PDB file of C-alpha atoms in Angstrom:
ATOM      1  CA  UNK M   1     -68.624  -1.002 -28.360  1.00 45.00           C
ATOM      2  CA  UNK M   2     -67.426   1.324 -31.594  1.00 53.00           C
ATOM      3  CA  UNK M   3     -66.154   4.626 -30.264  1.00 63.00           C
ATOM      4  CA  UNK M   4     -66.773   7.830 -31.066  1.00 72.00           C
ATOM      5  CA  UNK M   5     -63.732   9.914 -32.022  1.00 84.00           C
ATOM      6  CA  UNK M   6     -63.936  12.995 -30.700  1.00 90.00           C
ATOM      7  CA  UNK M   7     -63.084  16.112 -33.063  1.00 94.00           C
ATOM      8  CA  UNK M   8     -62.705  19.874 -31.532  1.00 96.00           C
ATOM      9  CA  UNK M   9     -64.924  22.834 -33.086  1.00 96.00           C
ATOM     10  CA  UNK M  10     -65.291  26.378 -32.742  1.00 97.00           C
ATOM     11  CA  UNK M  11     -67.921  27.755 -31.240  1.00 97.00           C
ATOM     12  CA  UNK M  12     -67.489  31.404 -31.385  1.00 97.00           C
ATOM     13  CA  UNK M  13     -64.337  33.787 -31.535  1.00 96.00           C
ATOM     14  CA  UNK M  14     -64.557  37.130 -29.786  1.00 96.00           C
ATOM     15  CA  UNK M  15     -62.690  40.468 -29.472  1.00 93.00           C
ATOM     16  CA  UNK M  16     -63.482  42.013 -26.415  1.00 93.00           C
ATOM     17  CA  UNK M  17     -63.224  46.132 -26.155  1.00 91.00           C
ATOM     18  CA  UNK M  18     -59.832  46.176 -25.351  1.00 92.00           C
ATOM     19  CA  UNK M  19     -58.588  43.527 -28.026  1.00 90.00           C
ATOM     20  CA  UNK M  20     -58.465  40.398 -26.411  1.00 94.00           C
ATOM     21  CA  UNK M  21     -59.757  37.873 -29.062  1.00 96.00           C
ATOM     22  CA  UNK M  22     -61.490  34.613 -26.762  1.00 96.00           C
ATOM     23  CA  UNK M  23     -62.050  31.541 -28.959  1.00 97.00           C
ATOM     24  CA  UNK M  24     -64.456  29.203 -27.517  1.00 98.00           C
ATOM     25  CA  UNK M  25     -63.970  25.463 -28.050  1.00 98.00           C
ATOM     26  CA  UNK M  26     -65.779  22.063 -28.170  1.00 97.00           C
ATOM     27  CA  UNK M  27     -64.933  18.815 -27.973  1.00 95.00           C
ATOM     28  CA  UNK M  28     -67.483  16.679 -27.205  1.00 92.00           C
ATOM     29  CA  UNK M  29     -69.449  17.631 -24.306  1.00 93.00           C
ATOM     30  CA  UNK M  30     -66.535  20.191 -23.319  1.00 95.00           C
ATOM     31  CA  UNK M  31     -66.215  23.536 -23.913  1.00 97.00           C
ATOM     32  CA  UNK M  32     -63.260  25.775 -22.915  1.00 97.00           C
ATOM     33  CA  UNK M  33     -61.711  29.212 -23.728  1.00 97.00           C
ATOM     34  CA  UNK M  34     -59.119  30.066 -25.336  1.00 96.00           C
ATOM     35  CA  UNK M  35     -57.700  33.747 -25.376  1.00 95.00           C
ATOM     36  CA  UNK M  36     -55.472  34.145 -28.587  1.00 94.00           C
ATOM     37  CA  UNK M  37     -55.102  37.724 -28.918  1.00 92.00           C
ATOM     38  CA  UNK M  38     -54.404  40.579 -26.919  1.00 92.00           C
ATOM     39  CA  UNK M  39     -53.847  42.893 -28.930  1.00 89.00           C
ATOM     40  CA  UNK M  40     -56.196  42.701 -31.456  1.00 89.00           C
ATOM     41  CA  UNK M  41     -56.286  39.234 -33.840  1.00 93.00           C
ATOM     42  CA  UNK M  42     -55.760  41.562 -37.146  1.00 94.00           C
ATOM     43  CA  UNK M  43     -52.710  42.948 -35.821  1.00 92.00           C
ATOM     44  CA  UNK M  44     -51.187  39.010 -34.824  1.00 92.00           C
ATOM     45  CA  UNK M  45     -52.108  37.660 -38.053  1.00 96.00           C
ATOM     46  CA  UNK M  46     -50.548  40.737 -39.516  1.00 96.00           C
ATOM     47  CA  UNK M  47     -47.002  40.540 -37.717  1.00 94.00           C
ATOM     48  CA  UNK M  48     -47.197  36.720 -38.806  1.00 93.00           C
ATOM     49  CA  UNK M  49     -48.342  37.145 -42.484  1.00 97.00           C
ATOM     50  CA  UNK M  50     -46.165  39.905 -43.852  1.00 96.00           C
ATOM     51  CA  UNK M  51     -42.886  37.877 -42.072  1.00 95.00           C
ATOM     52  CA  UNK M  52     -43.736  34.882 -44.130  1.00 97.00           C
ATOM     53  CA  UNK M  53     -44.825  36.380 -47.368  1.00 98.00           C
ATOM     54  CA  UNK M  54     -41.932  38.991 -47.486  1.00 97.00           C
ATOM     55  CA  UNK M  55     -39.076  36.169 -45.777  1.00 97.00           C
ATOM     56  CA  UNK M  56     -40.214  33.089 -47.881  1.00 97.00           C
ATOM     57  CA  UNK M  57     -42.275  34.131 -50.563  1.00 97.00           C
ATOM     58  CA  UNK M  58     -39.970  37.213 -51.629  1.00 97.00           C
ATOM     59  CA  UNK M  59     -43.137  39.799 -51.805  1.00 98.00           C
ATOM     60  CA  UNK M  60     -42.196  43.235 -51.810  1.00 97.00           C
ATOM     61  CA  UNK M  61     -43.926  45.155 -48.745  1.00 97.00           C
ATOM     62  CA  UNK M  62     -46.403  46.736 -52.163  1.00 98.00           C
ATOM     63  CA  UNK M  63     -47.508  43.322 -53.129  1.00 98.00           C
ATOM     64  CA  UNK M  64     -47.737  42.507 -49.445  1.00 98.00           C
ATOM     65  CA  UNK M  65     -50.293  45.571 -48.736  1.00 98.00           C
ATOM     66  CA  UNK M  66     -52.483  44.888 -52.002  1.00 98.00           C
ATOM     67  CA  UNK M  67     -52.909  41.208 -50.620  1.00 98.00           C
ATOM     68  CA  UNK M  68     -53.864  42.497 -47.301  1.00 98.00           C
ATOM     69  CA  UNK M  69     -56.593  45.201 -48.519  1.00 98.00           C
ATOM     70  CA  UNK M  70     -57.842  43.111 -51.157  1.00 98.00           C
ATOM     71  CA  UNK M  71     -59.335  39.857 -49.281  1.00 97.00           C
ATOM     72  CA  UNK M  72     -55.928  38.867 -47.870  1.00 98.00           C
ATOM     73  CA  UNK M  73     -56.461  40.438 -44.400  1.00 97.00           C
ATOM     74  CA  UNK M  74     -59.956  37.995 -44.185  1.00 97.00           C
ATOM     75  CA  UNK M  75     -58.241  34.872 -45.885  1.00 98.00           C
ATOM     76  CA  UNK M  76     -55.324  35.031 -43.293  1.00 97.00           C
ATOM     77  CA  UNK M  77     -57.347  35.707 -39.978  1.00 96.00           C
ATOM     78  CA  UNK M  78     -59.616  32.770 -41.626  1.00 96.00           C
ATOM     79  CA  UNK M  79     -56.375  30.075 -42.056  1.00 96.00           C
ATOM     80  CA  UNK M  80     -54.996  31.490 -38.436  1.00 96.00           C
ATOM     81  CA  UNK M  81     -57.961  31.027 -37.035  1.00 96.00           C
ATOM     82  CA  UNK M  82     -58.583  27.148 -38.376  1.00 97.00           C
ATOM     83  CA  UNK M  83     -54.886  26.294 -37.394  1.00 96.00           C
ATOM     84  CA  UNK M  84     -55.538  26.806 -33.930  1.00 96.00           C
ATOM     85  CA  UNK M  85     -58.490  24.464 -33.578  1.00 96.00           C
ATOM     86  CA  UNK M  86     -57.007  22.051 -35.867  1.00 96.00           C
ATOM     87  CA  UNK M  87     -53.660  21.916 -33.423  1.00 96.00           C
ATOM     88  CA  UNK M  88     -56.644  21.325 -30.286  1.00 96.00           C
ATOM     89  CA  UNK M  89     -58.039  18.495 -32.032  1.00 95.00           C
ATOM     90  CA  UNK M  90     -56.127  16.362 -30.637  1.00 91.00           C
ATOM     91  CA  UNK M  91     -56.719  14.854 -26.569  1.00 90.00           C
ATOM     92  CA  UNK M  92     -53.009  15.822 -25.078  1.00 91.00           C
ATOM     93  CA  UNK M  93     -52.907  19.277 -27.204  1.00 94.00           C
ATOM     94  CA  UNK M  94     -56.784  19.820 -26.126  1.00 95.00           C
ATOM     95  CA  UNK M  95     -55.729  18.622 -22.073  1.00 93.00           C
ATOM     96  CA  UNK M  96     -53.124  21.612 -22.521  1.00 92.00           C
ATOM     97  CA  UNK M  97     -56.001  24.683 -22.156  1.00 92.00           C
ATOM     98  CA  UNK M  98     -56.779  25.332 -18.935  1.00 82.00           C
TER      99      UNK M  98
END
């Protein structure tokens, strides 16, 4: 018997009315929820982005705000976003959400 290897996707990502961003997952036949926000997902992916850009890439907090208004803001939320379910598509990471 070949097996099937088993890959995670998203299903949906919500914010809620008071910020709490849900992503729910598949794998399989399983689905479980993920909350990855609490705040809002813009303002996590913000904190995150503008300490990389301005600590390793050098960006002044200018460049850094043109990026954001200008299709960064999407791009960023888009990469966060895809990192999570990449790290749950694996079977101990995905055994790890409750």
């Amino acid at each position: 018997m070949i097996g099937t290897k088993l890959h995670t996707e998203l299903v949906s990502l919500v914010e809620t009315g008071i910020g709490e961003v849900i992503l729910t997952l598949e794998r399989g036949e399983e689905e479980k929820q993920l909350l990855i926000a609490e705040c809002g997902l813009s303002d996590v992916v913000y904190e995150s982005a503008i300490d990389y850009y301005l600590d390793n890439e050098h960006w002044t907090q200018e460049k850094f705000d043109d990026y954001w208004e200008n299709g960064g803001e999407d791009k960023e939320i888009d990469n966060y976003v895809d990192g999570i379910v990449d790290f749950y598509d694996d079977w101990s990471t995905w055994e790890e959400i409750a």
